[in-house]
mmCIF file of C-alpha atoms in Angstrom:
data_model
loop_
_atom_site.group_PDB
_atom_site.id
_atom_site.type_symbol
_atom_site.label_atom_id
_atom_site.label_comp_id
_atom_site.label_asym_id
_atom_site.label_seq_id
_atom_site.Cartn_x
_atom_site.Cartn_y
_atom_site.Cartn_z
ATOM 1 C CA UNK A 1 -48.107 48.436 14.741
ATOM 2 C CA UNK A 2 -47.008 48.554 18.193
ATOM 3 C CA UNK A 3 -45.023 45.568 17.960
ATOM 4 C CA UNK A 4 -42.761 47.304 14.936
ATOM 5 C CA UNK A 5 -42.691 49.832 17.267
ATOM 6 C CA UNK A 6 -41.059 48.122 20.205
ATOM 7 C CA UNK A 7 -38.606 46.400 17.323
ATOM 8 C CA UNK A 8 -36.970 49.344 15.699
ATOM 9 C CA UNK A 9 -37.030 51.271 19.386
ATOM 10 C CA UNK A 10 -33.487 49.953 20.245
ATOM 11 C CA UNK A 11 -32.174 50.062 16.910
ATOM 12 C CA UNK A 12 -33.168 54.067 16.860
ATOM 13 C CA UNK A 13 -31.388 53.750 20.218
ATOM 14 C CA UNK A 14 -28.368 52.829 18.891
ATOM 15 C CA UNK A 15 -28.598 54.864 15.328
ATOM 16 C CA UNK A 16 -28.844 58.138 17.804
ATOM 17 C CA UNK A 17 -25.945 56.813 20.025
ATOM 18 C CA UNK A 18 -23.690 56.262 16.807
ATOM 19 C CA UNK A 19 -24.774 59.695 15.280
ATOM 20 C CA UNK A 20 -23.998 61.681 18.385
ATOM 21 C CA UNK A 21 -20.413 60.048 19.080
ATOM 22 C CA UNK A 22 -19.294 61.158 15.262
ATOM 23 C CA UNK A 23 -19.304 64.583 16.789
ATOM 24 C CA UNK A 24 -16.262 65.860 14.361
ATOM 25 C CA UNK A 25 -17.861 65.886 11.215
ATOM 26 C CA UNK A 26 -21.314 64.545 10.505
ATOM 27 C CA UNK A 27 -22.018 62.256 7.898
ATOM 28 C CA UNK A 28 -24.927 63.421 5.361
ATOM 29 C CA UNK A 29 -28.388 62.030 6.388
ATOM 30 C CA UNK A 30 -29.114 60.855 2.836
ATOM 31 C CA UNK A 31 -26.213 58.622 3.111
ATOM 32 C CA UNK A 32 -27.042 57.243 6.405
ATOM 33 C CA UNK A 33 -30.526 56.732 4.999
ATOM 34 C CA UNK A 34 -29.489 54.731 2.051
ATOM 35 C CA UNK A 35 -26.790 52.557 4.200
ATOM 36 C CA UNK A 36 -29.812 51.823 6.585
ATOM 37 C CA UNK A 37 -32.070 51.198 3.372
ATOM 38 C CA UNK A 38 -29.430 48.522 1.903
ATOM 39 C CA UNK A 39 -28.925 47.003 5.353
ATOM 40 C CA UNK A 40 -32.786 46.329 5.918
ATOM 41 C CA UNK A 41 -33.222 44.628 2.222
ATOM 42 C CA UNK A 42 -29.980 43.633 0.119
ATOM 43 C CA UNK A 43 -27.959 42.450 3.149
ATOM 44 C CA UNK A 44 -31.151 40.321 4.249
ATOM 45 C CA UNK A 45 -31.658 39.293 0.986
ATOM 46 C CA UNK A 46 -27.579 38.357 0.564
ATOM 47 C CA UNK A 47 -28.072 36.605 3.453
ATOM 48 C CA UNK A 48 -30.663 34.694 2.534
ATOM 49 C CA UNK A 49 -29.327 33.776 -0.322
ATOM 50 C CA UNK A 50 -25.741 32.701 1.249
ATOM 51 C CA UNK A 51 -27.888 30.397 4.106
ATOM 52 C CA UNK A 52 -29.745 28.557 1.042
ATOM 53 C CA UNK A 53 -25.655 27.855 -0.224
ATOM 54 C CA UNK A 54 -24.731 26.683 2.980
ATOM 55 C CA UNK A 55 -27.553 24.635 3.629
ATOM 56 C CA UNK A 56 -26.277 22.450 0.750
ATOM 57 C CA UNK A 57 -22.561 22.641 1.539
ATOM 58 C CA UNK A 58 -22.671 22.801 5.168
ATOM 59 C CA UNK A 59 -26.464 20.795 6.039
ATOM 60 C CA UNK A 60 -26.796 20.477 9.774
ATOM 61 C CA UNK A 61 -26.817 16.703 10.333
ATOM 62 C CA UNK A 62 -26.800 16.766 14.386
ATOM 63 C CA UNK A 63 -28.296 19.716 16.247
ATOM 64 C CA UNK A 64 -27.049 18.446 19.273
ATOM 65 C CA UNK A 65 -23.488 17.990 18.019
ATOM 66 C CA UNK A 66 -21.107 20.632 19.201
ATOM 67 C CA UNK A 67 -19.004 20.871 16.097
ATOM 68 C CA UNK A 68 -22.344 21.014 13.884
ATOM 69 C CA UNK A 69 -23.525 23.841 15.820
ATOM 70 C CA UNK A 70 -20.402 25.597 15.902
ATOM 71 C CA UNK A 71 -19.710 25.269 11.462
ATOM 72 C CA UNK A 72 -23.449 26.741 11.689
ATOM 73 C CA UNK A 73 -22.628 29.675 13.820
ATOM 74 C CA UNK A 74 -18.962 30.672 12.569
ATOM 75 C CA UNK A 75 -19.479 29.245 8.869
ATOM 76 C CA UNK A 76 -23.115 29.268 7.771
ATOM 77 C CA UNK A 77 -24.944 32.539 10.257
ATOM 78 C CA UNK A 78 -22.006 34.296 11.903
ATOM 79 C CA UNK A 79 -20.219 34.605 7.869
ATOM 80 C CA UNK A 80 -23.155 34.746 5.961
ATOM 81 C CA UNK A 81 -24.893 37.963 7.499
ATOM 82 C CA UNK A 82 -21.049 39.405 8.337
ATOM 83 C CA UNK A 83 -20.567 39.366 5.043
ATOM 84 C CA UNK A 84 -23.639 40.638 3.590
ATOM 85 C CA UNK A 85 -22.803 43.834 5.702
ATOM 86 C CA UNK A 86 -19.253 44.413 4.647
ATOM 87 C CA UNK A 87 -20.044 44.105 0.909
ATOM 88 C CA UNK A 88 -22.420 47.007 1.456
ATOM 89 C CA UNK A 89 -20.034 48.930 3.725
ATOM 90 C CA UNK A 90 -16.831 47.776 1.290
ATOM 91 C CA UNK A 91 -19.326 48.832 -2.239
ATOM 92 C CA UNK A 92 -21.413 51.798 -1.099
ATOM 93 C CA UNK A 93 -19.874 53.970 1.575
ATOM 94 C CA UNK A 94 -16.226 53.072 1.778
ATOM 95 C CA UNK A 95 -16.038 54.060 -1.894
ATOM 96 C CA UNK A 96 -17.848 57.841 -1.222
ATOM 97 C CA UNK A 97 -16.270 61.114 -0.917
ATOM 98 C CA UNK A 98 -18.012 61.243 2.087
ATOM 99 C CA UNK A 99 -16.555 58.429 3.540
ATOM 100 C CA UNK A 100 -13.436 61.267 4.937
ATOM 101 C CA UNK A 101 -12.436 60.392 8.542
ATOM 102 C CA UNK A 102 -11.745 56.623 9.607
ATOM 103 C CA UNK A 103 -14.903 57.323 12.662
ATOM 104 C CA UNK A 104 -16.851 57.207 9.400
ATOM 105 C CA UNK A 105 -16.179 53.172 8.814
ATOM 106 C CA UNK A 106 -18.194 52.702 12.328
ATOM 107 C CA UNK A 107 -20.992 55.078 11.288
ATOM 108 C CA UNK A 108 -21.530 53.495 8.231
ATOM 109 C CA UNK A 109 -21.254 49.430 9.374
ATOM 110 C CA UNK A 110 -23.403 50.839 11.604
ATOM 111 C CA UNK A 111 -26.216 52.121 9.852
ATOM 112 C CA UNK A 112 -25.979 48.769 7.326
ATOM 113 C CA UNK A 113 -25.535 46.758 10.901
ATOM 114 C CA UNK A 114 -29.421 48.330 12.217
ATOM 115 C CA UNK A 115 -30.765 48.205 9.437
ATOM 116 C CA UNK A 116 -30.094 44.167 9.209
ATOM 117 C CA UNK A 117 -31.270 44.120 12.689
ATOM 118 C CA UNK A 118 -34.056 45.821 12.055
ATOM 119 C CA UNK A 119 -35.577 43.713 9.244
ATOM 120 C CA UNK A 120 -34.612 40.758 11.793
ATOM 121 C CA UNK A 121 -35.998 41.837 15.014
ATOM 122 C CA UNK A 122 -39.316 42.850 13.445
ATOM 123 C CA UNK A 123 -39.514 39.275 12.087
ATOM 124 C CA UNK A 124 -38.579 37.832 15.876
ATOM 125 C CA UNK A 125 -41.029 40.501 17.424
ATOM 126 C CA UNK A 126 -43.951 39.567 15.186
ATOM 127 C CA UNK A 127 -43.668 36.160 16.094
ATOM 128 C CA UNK A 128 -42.444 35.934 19.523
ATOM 129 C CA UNK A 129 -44.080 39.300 20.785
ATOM 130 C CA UNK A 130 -43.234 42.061 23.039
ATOM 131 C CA UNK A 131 -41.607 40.130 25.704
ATOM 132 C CA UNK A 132 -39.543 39.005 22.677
ATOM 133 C CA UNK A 133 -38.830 42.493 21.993
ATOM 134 C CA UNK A 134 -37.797 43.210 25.556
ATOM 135 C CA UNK A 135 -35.165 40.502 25.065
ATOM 136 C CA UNK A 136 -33.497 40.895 22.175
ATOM 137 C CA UNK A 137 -33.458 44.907 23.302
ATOM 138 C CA UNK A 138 -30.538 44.044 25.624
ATOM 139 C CA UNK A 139 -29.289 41.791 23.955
ATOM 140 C CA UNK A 140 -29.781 40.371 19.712
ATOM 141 C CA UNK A 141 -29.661 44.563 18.831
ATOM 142 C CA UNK A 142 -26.552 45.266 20.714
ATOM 143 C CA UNK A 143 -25.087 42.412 19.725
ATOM 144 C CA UNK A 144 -25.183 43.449 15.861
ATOM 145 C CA UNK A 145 -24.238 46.836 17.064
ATOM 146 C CA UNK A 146 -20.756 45.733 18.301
ATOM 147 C CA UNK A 147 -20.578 43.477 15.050
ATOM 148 C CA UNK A 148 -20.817 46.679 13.091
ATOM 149 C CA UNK A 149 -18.518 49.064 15.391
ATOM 150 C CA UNK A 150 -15.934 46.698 15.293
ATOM 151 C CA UNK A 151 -16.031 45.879 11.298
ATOM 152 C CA UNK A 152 -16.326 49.621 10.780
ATOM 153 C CA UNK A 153 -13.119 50.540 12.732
ATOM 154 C CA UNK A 154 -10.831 48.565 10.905
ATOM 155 C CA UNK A 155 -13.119 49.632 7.266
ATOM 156 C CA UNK A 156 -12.279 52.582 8.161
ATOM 157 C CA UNK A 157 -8.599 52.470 9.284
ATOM 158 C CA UNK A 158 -8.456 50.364 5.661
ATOM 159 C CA UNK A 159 -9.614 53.802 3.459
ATOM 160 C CA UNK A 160 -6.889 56.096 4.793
ATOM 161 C CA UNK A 161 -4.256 52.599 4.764
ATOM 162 C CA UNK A 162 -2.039 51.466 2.357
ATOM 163 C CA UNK A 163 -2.880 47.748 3.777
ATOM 164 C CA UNK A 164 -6.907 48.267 2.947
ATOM 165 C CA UNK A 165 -7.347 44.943 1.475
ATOM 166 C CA UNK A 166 -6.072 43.189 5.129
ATOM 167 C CA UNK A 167 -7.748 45.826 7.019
ATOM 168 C CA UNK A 168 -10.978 45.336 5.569
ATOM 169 C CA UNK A 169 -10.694 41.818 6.086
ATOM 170 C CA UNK A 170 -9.780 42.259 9.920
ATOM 171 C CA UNK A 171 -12.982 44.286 9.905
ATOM 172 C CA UNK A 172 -14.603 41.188 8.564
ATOM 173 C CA UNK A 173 -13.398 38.249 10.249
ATOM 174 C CA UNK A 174 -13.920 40.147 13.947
ATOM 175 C CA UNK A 175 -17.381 40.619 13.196
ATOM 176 C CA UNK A 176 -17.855 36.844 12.238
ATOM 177 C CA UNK A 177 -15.646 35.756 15.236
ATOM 178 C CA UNK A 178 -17.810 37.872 17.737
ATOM 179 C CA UNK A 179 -21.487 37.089 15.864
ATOM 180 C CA UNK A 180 -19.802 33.522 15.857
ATOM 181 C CA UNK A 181 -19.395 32.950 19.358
ATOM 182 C CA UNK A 182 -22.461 35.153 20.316
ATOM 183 C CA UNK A 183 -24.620 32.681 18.091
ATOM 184 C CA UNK A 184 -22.645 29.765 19.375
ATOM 185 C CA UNK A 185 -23.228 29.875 22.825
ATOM 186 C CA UNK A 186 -26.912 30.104 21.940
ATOM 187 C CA UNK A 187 -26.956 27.709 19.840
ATOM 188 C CA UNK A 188 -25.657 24.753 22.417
ATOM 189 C CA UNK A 189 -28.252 25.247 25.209
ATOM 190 C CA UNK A 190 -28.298 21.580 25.454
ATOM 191 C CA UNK A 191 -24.950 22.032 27.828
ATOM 192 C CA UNK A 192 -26.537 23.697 30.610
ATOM 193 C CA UNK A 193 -25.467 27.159 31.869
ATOM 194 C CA UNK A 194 -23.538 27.753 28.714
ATOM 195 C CA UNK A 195 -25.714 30.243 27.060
ATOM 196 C CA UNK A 196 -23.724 32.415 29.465
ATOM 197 C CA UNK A 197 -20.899 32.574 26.724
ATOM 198 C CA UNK A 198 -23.008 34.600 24.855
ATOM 199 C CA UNK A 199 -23.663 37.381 27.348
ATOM 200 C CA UNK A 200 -19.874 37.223 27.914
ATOM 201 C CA UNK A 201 -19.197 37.606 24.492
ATOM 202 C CA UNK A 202 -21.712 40.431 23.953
ATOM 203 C CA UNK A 203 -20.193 42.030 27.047
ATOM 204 C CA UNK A 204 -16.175 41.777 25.571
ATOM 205 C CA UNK A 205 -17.518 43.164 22.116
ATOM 206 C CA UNK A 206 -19.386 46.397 23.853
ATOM 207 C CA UNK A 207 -15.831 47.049 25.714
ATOM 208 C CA UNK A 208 -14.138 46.726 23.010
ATOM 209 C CA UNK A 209 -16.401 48.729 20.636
ATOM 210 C CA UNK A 210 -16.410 51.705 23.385
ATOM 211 C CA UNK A 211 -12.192 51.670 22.820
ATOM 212 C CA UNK A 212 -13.001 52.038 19.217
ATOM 213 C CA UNK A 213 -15.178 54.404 19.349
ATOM 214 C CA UNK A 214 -13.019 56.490 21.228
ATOM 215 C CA UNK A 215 -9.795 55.689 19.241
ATOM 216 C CA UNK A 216 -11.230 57.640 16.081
ATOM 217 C CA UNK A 217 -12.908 59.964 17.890
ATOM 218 C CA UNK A 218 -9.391 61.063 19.154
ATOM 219 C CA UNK A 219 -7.949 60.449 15.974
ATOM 220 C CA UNK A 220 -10.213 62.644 13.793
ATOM 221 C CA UNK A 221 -9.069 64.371 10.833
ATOM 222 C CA UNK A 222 -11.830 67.430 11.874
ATOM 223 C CA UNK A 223 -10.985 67.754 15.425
ATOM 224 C CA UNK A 224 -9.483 70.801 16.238
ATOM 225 C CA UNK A 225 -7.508 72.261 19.092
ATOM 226 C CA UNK A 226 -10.760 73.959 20.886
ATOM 227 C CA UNK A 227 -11.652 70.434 20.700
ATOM 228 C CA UNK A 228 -8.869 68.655 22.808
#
């Protein structure tokens, strides 16, 4: 028990962090519920379906081939659970009546974005154990965090856009370039030092998820003039 515990901590970290920055209009609590629901079960289950495709299509021949680890970031993990998001985020709350501010797009690929990352971190934890957990605290769960902020910015630029089919697809390729060269950079420890990419990365994609944040919290349809 305690080791579900420490896995979901950070993700409730973030889930607070996200619910307190939407501080215009708050989305309804069943709705975050369900996204988080979805997240934690079809998106895994998407994923895990898209990974058995891509084992076929795209088989890693060489783990210590560069370009074979860098189809199986980008193509097979970074795409696969990107994707399994957005269809959740594109299906379910982009289509809602709820869905009424673009700050709403992060809330939501949020909420689908934990609960992925909680299903997966409770996996890691129960096998790798709390100093696992410690880990991937600082660094796995923000990391699908900023995936999620910045697919959820441009989601939800796309609802109020007349260009929503490429804004929704910005939404989706940013999160599989960042998850892509997070994963990447982990994936070819065999080059010493480089696993510092990945910090890098993570560090680029929480700067550029704070700018987000804050360019639809200024740009919010509910925010009135005793706000400013």
């Amino acid at each position: 028990m305690d080791l579900i515990l420490y896995a979901l901590a950070p993700v409730s970290v973030v889930i607070f962090y996200i619910y307190l920055k939407d501080k215009y209009e708050k989305e309804p609590k069943r709705l975050l519920i369900i996204s988080f629901i979805l997240g934690a079960v079809v998106s895994v289950i998407t994923t895990l379906i898209l990974y058995s495709f891509f084992d076929i299509a795209i088989p890693l021949n060489d783990k210590y081939s560069v370009w074979e680890q860098f189809k199986q970031a980008f193509f097979v993990v970074g795409f696969s659970e990107e994707l399994s998001k957005y269809i959740i985020v594109l299906l379910f709350a982009q289509t809602h009546k709820e869905f009424n501010e673009p700050f709403d797009g992060i809330v939501y690929a949020v909420m689908v974005s934990m609960g992925f990352a909680a299903t997966e971190n409770i996996m890691y934890v129960w096998n790798g154990g709390a100093s696992t957990a410690l880990v991937r605290a600082f660094t796995a769960v923000p990391a699908h965090a900023t995936f999620g902020i910045l697919m959820g910015y441009f989601m939800g630029k796309a609802k109020f856009s007349k260009n929503k089919v490429m804004l929704n697809l910005a939404g989706l390729g940013l999160a599989v370039l960042f998850h892509g060269a997070y994963d990447f950079f982990l994936f070819i420890q065999f080059i010493p030092g480089i696993w510092i990419g990945a910090f890098v990365s993570l560090i680029i994609g929480l700067l550029l998820s704070r700018k987000a944040i804050q360019k639809h919290q200024e740009q919010s349809y509910f925010k009135t003039e005793d706000d400013i």
